[in-house]
XYZ file of C-alpha atoms in Angstrom:
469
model
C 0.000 0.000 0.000
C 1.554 3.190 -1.009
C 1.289 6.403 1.250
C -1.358 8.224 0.386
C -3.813 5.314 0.953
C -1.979 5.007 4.414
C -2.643 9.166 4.709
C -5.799 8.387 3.669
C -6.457 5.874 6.919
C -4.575 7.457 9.558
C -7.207 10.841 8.489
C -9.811 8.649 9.287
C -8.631 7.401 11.987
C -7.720 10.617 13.387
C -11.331 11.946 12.394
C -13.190 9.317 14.181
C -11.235 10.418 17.351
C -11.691 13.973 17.322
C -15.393 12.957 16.371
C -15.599 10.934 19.980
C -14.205 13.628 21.802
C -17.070 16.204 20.139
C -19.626 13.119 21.147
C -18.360 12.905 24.509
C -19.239 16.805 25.095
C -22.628 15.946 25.401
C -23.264 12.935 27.600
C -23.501 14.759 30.607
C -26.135 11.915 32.104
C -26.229 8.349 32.149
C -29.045 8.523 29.823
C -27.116 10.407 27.261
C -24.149 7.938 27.679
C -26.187 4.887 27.094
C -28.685 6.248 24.642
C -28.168 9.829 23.724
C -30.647 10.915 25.138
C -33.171 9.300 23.400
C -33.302 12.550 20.685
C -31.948 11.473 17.391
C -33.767 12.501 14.343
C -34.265 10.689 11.698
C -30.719 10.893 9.543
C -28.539 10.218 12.834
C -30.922 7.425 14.126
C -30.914 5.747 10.548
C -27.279 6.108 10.050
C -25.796 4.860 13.552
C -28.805 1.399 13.207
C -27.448 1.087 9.459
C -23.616 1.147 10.712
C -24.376 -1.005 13.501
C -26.167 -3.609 11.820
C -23.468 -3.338 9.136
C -20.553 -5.094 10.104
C -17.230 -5.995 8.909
C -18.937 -9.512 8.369
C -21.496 -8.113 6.306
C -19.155 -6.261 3.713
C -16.327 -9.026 3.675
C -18.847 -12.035 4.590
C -21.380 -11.334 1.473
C -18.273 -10.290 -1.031
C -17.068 -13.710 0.201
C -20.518 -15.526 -0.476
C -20.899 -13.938 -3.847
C -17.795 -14.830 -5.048
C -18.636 -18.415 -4.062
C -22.412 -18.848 -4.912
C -23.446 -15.752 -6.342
C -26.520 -13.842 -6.303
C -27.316 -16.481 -3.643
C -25.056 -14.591 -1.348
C -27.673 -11.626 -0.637
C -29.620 -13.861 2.223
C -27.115 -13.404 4.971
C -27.085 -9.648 4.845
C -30.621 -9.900 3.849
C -31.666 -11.854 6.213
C -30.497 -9.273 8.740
C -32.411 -6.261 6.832
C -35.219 -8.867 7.136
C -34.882 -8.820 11.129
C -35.064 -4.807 11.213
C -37.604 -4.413 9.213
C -39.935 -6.799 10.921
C -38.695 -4.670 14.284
C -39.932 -1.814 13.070
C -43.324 -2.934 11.123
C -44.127 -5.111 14.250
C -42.303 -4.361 17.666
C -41.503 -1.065 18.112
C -44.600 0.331 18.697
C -45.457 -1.656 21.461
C -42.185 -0.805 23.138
C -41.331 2.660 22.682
C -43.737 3.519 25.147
C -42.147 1.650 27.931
C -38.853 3.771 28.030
C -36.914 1.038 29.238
C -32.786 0.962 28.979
C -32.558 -2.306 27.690
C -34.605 -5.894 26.230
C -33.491 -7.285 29.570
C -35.096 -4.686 31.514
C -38.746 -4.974 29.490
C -38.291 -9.261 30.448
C -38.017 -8.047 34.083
C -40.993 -5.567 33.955
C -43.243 -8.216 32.312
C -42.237 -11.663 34.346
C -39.746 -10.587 36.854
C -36.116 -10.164 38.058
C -35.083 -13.416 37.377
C -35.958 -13.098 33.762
C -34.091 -9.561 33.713
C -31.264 -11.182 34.759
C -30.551 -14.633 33.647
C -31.656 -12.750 29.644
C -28.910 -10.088 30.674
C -26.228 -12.201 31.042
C -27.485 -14.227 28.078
C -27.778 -11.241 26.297
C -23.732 -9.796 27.452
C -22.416 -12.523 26.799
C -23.533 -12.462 23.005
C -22.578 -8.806 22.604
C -19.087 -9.219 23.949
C -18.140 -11.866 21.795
C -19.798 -9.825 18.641
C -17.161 -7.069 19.636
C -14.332 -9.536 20.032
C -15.249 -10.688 16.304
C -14.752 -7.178 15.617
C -11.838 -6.325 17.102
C -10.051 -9.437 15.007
C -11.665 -8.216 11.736
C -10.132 -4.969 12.465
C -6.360 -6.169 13.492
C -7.055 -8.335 10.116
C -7.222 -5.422 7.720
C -5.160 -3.299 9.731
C -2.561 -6.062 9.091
C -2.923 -6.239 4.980
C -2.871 -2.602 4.994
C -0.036 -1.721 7.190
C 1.740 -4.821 7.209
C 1.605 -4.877 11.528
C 1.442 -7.974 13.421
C -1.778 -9.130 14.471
C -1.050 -8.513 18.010
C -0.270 -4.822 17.568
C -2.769 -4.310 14.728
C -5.685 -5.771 16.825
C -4.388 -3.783 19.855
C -4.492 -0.343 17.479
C -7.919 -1.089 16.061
C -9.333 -2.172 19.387
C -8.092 0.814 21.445
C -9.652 3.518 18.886
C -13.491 2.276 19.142
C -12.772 1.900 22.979
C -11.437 5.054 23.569
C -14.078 6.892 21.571
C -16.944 4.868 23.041
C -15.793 5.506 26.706
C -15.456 9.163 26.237
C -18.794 9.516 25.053
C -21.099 6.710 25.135
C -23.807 6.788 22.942
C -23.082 10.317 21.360
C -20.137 9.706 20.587
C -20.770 6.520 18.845
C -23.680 7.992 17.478
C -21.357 10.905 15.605
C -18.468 8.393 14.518
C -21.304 6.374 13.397
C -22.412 9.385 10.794
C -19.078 9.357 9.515
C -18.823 5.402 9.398
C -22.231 5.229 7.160
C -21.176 7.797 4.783
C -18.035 6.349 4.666
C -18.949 3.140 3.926
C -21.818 3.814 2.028
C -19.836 6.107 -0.790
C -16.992 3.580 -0.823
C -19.669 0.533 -1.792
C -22.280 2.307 -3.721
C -20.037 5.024 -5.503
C -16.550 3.222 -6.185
C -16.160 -0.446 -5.166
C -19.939 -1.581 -6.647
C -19.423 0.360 -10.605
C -15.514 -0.250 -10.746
C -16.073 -4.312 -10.059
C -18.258 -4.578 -12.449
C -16.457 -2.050 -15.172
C -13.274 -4.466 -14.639
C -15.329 -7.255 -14.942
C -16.408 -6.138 -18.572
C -20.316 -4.830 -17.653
C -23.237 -6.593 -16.384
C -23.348 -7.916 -20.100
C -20.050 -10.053 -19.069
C -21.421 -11.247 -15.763
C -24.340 -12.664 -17.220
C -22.639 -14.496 -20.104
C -19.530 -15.561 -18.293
C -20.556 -16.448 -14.934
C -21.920 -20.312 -14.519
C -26.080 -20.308 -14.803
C -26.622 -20.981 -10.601
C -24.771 -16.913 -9.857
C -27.689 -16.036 -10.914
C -30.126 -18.697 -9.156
C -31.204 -16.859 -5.824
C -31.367 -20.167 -3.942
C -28.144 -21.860 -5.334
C -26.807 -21.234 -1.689
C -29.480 -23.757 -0.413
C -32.503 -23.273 1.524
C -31.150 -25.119 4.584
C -27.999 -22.320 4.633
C -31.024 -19.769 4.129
C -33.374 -21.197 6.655
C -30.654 -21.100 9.144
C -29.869 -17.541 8.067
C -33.129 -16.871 9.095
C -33.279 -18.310 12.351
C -29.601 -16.924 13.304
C -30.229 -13.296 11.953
C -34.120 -12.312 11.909
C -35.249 -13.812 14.890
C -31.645 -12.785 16.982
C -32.415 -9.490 15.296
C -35.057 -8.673 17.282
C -33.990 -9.495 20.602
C -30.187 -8.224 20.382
C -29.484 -5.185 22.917
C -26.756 -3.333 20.353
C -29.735 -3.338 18.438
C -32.435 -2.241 20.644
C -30.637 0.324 22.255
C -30.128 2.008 18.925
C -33.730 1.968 18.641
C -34.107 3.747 21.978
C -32.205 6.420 21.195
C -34.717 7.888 18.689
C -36.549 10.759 19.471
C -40.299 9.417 18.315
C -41.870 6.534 17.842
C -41.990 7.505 14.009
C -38.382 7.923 13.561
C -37.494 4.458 15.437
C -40.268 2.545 12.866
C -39.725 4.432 9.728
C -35.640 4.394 10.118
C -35.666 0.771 10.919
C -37.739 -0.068 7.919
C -35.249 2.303 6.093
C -32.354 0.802 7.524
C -33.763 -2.808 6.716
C -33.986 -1.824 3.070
C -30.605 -0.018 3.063
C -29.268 -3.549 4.309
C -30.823 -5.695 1.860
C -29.178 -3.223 -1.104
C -25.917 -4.092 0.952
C -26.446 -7.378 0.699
C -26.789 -6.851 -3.292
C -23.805 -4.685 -3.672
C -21.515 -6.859 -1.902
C -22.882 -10.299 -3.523
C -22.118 -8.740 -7.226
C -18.505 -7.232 -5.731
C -18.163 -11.070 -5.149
C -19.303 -12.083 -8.740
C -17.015 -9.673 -10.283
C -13.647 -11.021 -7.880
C -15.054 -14.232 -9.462
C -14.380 -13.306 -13.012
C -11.174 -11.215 -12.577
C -9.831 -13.380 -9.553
C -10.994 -16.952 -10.302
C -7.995 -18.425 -8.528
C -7.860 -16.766 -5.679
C -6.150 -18.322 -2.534
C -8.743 -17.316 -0.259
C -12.290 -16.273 -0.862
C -12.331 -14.774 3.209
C -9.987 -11.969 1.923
C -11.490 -11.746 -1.532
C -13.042 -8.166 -1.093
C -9.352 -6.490 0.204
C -7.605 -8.293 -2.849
C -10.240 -7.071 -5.356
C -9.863 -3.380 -3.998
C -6.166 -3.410 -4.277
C -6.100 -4.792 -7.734
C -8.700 -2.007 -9.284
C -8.834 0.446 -7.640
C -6.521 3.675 -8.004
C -4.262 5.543 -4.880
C -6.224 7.208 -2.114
C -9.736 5.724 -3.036
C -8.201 2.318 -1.644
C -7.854 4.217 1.307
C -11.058 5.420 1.330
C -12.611 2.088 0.159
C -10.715 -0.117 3.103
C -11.412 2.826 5.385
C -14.696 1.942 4.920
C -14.424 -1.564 5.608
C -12.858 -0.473 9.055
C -15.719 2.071 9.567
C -18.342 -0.873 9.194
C -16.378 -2.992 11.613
C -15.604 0.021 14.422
C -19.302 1.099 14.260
C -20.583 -3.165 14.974
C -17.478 -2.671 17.745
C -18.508 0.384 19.556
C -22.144 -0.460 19.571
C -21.774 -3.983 21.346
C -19.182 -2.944 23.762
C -21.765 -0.381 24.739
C -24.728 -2.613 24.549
C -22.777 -5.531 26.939
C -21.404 -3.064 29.303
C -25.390 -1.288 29.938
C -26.897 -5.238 30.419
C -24.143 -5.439 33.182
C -24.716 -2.052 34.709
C -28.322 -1.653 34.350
C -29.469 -5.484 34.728
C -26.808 -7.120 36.772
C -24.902 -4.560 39.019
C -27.633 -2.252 39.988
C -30.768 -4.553 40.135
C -28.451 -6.800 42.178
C -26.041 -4.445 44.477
C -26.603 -0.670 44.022
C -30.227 -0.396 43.901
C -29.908 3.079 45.039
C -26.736 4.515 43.440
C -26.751 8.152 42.393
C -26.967 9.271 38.702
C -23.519 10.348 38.832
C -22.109 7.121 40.190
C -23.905 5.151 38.171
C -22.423 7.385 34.922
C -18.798 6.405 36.659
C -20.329 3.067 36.876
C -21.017 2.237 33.152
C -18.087 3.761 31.824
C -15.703 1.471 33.977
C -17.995 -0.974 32.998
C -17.483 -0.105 28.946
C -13.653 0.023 29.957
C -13.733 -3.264 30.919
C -15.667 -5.338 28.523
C -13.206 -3.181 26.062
C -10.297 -4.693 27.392
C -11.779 -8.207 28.102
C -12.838 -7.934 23.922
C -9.243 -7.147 23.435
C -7.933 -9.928 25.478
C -10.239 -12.918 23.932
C -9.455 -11.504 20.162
C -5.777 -11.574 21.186
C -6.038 -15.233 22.767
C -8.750 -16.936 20.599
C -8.873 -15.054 17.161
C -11.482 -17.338 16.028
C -14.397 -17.051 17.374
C -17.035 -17.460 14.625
C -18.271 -20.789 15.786
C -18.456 -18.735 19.441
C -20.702 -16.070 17.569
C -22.934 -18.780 16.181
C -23.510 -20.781 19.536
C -24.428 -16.884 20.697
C -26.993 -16.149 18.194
C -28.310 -19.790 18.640
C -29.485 -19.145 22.435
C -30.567 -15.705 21.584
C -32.847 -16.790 18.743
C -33.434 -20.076 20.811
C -33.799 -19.007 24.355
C -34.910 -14.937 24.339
C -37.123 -14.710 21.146
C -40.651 -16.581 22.300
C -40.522 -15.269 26.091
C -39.757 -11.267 24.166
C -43.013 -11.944 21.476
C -44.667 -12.815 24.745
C -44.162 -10.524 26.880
C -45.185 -7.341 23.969
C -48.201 -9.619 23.523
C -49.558 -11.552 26.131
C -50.775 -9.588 28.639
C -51.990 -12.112 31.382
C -49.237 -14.351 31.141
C -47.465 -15.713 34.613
C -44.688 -14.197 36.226
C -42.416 -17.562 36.155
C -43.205 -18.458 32.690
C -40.508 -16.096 31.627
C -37.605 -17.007 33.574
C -38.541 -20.671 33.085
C -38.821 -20.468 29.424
C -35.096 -18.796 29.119
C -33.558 -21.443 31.745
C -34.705 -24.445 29.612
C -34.874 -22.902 26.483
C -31.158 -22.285 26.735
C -30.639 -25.765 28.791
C -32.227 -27.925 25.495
C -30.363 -25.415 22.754
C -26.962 -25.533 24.542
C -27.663 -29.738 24.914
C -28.320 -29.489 21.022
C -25.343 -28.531 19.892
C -23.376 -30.478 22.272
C -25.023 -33.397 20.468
C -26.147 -32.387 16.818
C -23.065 -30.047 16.331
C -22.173 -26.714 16.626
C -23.211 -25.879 13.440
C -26.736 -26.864 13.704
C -29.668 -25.192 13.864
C -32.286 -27.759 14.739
C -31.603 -26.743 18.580
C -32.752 -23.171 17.781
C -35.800 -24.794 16.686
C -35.536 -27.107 19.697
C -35.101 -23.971 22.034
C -38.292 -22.021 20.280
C -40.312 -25.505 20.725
C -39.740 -25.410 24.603
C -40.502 -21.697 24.991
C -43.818 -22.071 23.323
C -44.698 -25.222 25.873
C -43.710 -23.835 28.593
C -45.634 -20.589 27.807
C -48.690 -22.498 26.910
C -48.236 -25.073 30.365
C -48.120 -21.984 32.206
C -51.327 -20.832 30.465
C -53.103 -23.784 31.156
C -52.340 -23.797 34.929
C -53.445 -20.351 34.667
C -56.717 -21.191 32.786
C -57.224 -24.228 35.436
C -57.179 -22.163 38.362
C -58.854 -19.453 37.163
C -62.181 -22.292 36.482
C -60.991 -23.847 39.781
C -61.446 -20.643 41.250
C -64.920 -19.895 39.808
C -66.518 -22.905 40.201
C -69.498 -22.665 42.759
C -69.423 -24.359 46.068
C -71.788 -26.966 46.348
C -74.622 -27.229 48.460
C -73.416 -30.697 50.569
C -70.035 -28.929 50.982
C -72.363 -25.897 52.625
């Protein structure tokens, strides 16, 4: 990489710190910190959900999947714009009402503290191991650029989101985020997308040089789609990084309309990036690794200091994933563990302190874990599996059910997680029969519960006879 591509990145970088430090002049309460204050219009709130849901996965995952099946490759990404859009259409306006912190919190208003906390260490648990994904994605392209080790480029990459996202919380993630989505979105849509596919001789050349299934939508298989599904729309809609970006809107309008928005955006992601991955296919057909596929393309076509900008953006979608999940994990453990638990009466300004040391250390702990493991995909999945397994039927419940028992909750998420976790261990990690297993034990606990409920309630009304009298 030459130097003004390297100019290019260290700007950026540079840009997205200066940009936390301007965030971090307005969190002046822990409500600004964790969700700005719940007053972003509609371009902020649809550009920091877009960058969030928008990961390093999704750019370098779907080039990745194109290059290997095609068109076929949209229904990962799409799958994900799938899971926002139903949040909007369906969920939000049953919660926004609530003005609760977190999913965790809404479980414990609904069944009780149990639920809020077993689901928020569920729900931590998945979020921290989202940012540790991120924080190796980053120290990966960080390494091709710069030619760093690992170690140090992971540490680099790692340190800027944290840094940023301590400062500042949710504004200044929220502002970087901006940034991030323009970033990425001009590199994709307005260089990477129309120079592919000029190298690549024209859409004419796709289509008559590309085998007959890159263009067969379910070439990919619907078993790989149907587990897309169950991984990404349903764990969607119950992930905090998500939901707290929801929360920070400033009407219930903004948070439906820019999730639908953002849910569309995602889907014309998913389409960019699958064609970027036909195009490698045709000017890279022996490629020695389709992971890397996108970085290779970008250095072979395009031209000094819009490879900057283009791998900038990559970065950008992976920081913006980061910063939202480190904050997301480090509110379930301040809001749902630490003070429902211990400091049920700690002062707004502590509790400020509180989350911020919090956000320090699931930072470092991210760092750590990409450092030690630098794999963790398999990790991620197991994650997703006892969120879409474990937290999705007792969260549909709870928005809809109104009647339902107290218990049900708690016990749904304990067994839910018990039978998906035991699936795995015995179907395979890769599996995703136990998510199904997980849903199927929700919904019968939920209905046992209403039976009891319904049994009583007769038991209850039935008269007293006259021998008893």
């Amino acid at each position: 990489m030459n130097g003004l591509d390297m100019t290019v990145i260290f700007v950026y970088f540079g840009v997205l710190v200066v940009a936390g430090i301007i965030g971090s002049l307005k969190a002046k309460s822990s409500e600004d910190f964790i969700l700005a204050g719940r007053n972003l219009g509609m371009f902020m709130y649809l550009g920091c959900l877009s960058a969030v849901i928008l990961g390093g996965a999704s750019t370098i995952g779907t080039a990745q999947l194109g290059y290997e099946h095609g068109l076929s490759g949209i229904w990962f990404v799409t799958m994900i714009g799938l899971g926002i859009i139903t949040l909007g259409t369906i969920f939000i306006k049953r919660i926004s009402s609530l003005k609760v912190t977190t999913i965790s919190e809404l479980l414990g208003k609904r069944y009780n503290a149990q639920a809020q906390i077993i689901s928020a260490v569920v729900a931590a648990i998945y979020t921290l191991m989202v940012s540790v994904t991120q924080v190796i994605g980053m120290g990966t392209i960080i390494h091709a650029l710069l030619g760093w080790n690992m170690t140090a480029s992971m540490l680099i990459g790692g340190s800027i989101v944290l840094f940023y996202t301590i400062l500042g919380g949710m504004w200044s993630v929220t502002v970087t985020d901006i940034i991030q989505f323009v970033v990425m979105t001009v590199a994709i849509f307005g260089f990477m997308l129309p120079m592919s596919v000029s190298e690549a001789g024209g859409f004419k050349a796709l289509a008559g040089d590309l085998p007959s299934s890159y263009f067969d939508f379910s070439s990919i298989g619907y078993g790989q789609i149907f587990q897309y599904f169950l991984l990404y729309t349903l764990g969607m809609a119950v992930s905090q990084d998500i939901w707290q970006r929801v929360f920070t809107a400033r009407t219930e309008k903004i948070a439906r309309n820019g999730s639908i928005f953002a849910g569309v955006y995602s889907i014309a992601y998913a389409i960019a990036g699958s064609v970027i991955g036909m195009c490698a296919y045709l000017l890279l057909p022996n490629a020695e690794s389709s992971q890397s596929i996108f970085a290779t393309l970008a250095v072979q076509i395009l031209p000094q200091g819009l490879l900057g900008l283009v791998l900038a953006g990559v970065c950008s979608a992976l920081m913006s994933t980061a910063s939202g999940t480190l904050l997301a994990s480090s509110t379930l453990i301040s809001n749902d563990i630490i003070k429902k638990v211990w400091l049920k009466n700690i002062s707004e300004k502590n509790y400020l302190i509180l989350t911020r040391v919090n956000t320090l250390i699931v930072g470092v702990l991210a760092i750590i874990f990409a450092l030690w493991i630098q794999d963790v995909l398999v990790a991620l999945d197991v994650a997703y599996a006892i969120l879409s397994g474990a937290i999705f039927v007792p969260f549909v419940v709870s928005l809809f059910w109104k009647d339902i028992h107290p218990k049900a909750g708690v016990s749904a998420i304990v067994v839910s997680t018990l039978v998906v976790l035991g699936g795995l261990l015995i179907e395979g990690l890769s599996s995703t029969t136990p998510i199904l297993y997980g849903i199927s034990s929700s919904i019968i606990i939920m209905a046992g519960f209403a039976v009891m409920a319904r049994n009583k309630e007769l038991s209850d009304q039935e008269p007293v006879s006259e021998d008893v009298k």
